[in-house]
PDB file of C-alpha atoms in Angstrom:
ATOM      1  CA  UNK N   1       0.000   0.000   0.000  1.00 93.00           C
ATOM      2  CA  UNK N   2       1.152   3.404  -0.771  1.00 94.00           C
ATOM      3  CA  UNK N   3      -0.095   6.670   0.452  1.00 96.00           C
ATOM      4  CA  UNK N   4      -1.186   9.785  -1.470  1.00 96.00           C
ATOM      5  CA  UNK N   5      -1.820  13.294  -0.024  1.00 94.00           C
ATOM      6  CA  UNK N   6      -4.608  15.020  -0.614  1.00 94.00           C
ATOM      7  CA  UNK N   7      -4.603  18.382   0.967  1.00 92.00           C
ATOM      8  CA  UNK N   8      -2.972  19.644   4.060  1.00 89.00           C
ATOM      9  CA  UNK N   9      -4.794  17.744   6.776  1.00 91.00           C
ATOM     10  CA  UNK N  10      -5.890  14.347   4.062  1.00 94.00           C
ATOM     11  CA  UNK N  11      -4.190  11.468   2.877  1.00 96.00           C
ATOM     12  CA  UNK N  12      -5.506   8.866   0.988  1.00 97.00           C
ATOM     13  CA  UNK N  13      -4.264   4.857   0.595  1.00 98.00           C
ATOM     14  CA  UNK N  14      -3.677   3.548  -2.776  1.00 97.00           C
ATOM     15  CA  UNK N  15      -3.866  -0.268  -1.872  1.00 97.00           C
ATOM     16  CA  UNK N  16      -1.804  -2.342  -3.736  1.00 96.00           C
ATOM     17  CA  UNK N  17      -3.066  -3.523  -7.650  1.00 95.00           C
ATOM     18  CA  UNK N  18      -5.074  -0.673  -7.378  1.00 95.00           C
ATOM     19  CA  UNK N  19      -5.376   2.379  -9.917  1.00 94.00           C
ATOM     20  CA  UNK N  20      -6.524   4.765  -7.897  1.00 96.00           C
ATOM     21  CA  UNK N  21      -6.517   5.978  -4.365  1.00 98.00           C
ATOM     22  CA  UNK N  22      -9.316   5.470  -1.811  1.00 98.00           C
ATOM     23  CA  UNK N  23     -10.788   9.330  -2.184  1.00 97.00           C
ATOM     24  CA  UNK N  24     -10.885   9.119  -5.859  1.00 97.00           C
ATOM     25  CA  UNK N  25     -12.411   5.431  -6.112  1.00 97.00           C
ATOM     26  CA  UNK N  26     -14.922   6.275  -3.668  1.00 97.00           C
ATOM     27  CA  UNK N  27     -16.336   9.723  -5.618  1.00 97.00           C
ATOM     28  CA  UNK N  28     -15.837   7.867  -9.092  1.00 97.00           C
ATOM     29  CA  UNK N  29     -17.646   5.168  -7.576  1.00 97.00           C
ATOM     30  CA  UNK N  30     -20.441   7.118  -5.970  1.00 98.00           C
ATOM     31  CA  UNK N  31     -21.407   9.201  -9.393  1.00 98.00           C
ATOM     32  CA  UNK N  32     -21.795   6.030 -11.294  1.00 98.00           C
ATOM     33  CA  UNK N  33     -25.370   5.803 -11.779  1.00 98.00           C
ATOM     34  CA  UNK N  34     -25.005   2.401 -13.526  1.00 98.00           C
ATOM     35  CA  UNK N  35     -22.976   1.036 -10.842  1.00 98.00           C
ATOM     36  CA  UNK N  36     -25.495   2.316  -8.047  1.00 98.00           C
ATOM     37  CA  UNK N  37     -28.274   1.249  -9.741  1.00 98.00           C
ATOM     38  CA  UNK N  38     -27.210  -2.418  -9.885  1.00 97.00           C
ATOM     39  CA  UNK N  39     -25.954  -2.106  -6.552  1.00 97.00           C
ATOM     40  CA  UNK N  40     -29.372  -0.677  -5.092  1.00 96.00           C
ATOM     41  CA  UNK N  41     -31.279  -3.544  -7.223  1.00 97.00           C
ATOM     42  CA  UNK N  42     -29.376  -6.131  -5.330  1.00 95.00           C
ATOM     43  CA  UNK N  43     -29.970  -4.428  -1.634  1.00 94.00           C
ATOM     44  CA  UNK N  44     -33.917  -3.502  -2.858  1.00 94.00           C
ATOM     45  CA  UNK N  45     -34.990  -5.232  -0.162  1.00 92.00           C
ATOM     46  CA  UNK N  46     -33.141  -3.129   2.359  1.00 91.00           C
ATOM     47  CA  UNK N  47     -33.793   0.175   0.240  1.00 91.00           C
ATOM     48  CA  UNK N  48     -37.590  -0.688   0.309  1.00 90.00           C
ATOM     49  CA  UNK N  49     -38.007  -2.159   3.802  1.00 87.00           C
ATOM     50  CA  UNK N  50     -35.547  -0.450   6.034  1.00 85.00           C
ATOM     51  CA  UNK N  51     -34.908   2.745   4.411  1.00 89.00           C
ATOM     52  CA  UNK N  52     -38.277   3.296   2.693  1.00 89.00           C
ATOM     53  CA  UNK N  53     -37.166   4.370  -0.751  1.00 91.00           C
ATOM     54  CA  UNK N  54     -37.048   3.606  -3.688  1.00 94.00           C
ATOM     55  CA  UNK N  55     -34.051   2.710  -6.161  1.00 96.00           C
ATOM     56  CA  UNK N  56     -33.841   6.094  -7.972  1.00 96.00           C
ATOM     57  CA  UNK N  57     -34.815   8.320  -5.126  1.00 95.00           C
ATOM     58  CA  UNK N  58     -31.134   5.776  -3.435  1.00 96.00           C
ATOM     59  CA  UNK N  59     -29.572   6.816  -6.657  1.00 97.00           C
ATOM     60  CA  UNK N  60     -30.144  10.497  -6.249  1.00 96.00           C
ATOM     61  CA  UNK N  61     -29.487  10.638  -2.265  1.00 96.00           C
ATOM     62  CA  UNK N  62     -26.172   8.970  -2.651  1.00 97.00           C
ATOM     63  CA  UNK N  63     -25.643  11.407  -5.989  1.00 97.00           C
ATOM     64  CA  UNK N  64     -26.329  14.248  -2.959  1.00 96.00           C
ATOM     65  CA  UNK N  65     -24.812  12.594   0.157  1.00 96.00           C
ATOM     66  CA  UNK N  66     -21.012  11.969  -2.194  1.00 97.00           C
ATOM     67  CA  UNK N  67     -21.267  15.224  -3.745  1.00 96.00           C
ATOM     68  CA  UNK N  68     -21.974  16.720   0.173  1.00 95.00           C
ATOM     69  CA  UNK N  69     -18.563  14.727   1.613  1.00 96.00           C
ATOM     70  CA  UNK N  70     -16.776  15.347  -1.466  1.00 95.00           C
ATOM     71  CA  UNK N  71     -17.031  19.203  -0.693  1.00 93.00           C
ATOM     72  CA  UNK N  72     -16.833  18.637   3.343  1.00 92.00           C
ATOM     73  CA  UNK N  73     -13.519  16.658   2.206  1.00 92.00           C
ATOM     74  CA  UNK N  74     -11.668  18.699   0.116  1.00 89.00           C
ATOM     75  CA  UNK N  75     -12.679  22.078   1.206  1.00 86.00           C
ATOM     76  CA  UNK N  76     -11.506  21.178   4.840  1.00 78.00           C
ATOM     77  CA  UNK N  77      -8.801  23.430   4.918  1.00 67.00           C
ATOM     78  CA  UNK N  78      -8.121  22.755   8.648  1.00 65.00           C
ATOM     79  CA  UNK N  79      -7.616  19.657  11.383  1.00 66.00           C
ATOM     80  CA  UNK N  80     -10.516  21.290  13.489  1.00 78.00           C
ATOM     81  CA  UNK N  81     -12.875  21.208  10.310  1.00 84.00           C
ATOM     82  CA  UNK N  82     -12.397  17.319   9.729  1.00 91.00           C
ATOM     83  CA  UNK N  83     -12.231  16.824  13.298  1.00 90.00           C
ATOM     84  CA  UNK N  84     -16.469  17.836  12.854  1.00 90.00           C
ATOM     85  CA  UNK N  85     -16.979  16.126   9.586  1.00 93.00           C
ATOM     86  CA  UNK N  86     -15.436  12.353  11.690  1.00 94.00           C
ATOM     87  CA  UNK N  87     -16.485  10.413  14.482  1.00 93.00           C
ATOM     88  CA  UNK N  88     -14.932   7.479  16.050  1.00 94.00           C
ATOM     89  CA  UNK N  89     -15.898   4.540  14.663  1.00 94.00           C
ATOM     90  CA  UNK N  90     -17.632   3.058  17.873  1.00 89.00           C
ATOM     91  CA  UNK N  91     -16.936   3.320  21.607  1.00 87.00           C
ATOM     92  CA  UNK N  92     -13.835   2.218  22.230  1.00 87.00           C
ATOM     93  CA  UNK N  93     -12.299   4.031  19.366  1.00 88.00           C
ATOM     94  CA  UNK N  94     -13.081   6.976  21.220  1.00 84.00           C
ATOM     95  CA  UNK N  95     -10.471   5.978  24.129  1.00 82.00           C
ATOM     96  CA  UNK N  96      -7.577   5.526  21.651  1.00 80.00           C
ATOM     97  CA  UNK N  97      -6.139   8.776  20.790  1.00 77.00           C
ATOM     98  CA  UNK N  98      -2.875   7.005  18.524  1.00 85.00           C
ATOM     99  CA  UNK N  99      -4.590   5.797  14.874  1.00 94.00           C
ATOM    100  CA  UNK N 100      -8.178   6.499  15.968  1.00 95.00           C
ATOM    101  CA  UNK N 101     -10.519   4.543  13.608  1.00 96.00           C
ATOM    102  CA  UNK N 102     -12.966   6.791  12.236  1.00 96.00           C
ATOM    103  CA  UNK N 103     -16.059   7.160   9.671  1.00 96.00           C
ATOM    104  CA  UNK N 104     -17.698  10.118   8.452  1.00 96.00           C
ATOM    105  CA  UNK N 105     -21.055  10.492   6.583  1.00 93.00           C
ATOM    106  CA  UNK N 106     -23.399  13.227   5.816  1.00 92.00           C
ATOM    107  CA  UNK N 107     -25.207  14.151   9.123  1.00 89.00           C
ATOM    108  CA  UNK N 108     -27.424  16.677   7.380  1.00 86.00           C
ATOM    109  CA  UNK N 109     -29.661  14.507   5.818  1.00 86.00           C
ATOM    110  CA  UNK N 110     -33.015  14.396   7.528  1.00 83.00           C
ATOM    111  CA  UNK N 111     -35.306  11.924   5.177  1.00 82.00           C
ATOM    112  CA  UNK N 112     -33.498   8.977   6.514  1.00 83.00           C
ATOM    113  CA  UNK N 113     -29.452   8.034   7.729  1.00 86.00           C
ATOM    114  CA  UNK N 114     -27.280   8.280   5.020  1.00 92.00           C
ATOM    115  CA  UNK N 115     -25.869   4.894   3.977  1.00 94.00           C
ATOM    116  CA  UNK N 116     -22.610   6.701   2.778  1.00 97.00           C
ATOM    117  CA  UNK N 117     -19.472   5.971   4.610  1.00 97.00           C
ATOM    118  CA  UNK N 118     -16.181   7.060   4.804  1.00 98.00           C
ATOM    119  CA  UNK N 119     -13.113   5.516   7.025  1.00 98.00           C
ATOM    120  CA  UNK N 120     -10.178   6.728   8.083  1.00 97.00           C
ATOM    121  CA  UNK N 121      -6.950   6.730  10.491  1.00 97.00           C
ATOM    122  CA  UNK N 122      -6.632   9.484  12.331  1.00 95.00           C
ATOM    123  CA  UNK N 123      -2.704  10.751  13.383  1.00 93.00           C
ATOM    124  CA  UNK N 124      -1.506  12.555  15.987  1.00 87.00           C
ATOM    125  CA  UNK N 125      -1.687  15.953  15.111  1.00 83.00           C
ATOM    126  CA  UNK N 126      -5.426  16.081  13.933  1.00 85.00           C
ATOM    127  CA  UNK N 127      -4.211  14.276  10.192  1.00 92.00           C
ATOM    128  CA  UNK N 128      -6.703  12.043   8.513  1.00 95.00           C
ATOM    129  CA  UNK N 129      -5.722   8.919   6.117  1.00 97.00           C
ATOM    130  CA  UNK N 130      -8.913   7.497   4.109  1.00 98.00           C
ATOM    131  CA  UNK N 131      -8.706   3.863   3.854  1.00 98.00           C
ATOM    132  CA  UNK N 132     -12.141   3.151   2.140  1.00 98.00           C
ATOM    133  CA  UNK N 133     -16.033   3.948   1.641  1.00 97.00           C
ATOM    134  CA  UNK N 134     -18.953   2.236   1.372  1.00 96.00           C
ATOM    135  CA  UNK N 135     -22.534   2.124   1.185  1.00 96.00           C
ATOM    136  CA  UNK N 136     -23.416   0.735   4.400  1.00 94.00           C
ATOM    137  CA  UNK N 137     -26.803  -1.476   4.080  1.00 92.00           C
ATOM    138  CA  UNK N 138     -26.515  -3.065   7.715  1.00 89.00           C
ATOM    139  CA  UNK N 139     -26.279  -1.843  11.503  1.00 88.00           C
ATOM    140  CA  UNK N 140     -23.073  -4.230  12.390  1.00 89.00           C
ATOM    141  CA  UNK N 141     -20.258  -3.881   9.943  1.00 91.00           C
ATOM    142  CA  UNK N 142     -19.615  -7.397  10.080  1.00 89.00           C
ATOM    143  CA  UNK N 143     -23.283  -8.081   8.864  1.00 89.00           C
ATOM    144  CA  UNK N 144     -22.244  -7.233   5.346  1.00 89.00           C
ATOM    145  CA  UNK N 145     -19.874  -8.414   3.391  1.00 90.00           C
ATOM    146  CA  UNK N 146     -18.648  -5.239   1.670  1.00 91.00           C
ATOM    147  CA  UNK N 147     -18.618  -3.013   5.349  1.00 91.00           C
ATOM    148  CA  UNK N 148     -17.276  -6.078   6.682  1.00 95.00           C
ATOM    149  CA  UNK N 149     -14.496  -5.656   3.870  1.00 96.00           C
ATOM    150  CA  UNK N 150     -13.694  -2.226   5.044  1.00 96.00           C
ATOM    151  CA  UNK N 151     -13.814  -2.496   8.241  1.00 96.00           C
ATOM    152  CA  UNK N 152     -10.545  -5.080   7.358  1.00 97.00           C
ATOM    153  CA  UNK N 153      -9.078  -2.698   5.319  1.00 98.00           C
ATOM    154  CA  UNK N 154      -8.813   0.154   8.221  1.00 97.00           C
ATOM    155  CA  UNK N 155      -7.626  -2.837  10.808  1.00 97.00           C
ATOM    156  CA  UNK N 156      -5.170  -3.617   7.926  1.00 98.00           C
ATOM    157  CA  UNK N 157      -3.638  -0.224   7.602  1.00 98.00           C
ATOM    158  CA  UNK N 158      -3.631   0.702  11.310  1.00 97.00           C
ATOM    159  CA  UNK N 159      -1.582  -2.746  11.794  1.00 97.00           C
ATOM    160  CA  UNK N 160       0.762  -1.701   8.908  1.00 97.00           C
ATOM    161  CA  UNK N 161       1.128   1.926   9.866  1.00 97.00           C
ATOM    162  CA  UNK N 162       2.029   0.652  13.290  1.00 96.00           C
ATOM    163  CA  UNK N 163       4.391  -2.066  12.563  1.00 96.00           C
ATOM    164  CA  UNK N 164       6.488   0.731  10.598  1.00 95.00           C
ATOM    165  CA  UNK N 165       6.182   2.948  13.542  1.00 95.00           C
ATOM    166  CA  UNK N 166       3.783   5.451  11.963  1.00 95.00           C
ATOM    167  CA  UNK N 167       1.727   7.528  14.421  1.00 93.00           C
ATOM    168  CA  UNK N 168       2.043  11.191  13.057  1.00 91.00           C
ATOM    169  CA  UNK N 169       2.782  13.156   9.693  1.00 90.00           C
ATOM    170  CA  UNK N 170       6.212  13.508  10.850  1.00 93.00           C
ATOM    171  CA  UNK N 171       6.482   9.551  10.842  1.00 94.00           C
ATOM    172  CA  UNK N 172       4.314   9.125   7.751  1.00 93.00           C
ATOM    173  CA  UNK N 173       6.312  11.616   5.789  1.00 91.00           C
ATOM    174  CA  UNK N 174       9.769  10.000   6.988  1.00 93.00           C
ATOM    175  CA  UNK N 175       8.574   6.679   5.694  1.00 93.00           C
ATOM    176  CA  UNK N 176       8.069   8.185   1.944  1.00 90.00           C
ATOM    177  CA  UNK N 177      11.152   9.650   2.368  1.00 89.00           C
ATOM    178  CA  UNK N 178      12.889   6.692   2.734  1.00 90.00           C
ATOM    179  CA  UNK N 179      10.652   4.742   0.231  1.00 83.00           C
ATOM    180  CA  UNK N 180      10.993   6.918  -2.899  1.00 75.00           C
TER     181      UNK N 180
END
């Protein structure tokens, strides 16, 4: 896995095979109307029983909810204004202050939760590392095969980043030092 920077504050894994980083992968993803649509045709029954919507009114709110984190993403010019747009990832996360596991999703909708997730690592220093996205269709992550997925993914990077000794963007940018 590699690591690209996105602004200041945002980094974003490149996992190994892939193309493309995490950020990018995620918004590409999340425009794709023919991708969404077969992936809200194959979760229709949680679209129409949990959330109460239908597939092109799930089409249009993701449209909405990726173009709202894009913005909150790339515009965040500052620690403090990620530090609003992430959460930890459950309870205990909140306890660990070293590689907090974090998600972020658009709190503004009202109609219903967005399904829209982003993870990330957070560093010392108020630094945020993407790791994946998804569109979460169940409560438990491990209830799902693709949040399960993710939820592997940030474990996977957090082990990495700490079996190189990576806890801050000093540490992260003295590792690509030494690897380019």
């Amino acid at each position: 896995m590699t690591f690209d920077q996105i602004h200041d504050h945002l980094w974003a894994v490149r996992w190994d095979g892939e193309d493309d980083n995490e950020v990018n992968r995620l918004f590409e993803q999340w425009h794709d109307v023919s991708y969404l649509r077969g992936f809200f045709k194959k979760n229709s029954e949680v679209i129409y029983g949990y959330f109460r919507t239908n597939i092109k009114s799930a089409i249009e709110d993701t449209i909405e909810d990726a173009e709202y984190l894009e913005t909150q993403l790339l515009d965040s010019v500052s620690d403090e204004s990620l530090d609003a747009l992430f959460a930890p990832l459950g309870p205990a996360d909140s306890k660990v202050f070293c590689l907090q596991r974090n998600k972020a999703r658009n709190e503004t909708r009202t109609d219903h939760h967005s399904w829209l997730r982003i993870y990330a690592l957070k560093l010392d220093g108020g630094h945020y590392l993407i790791t994946g996205g998804t569109i979460k269709m169940a409560k438990k992550m491990q209830d799902n095969p693709e949040t399960d997925r993710e939820l592997h993914k940030l474990n996977e990077c957090r082990n990495y980043l700490k079996s190189l000794g990576i806890k801050d963007i000093e540490s992260l940018n003295d590792y690509l030092i030494e690897e380019n």
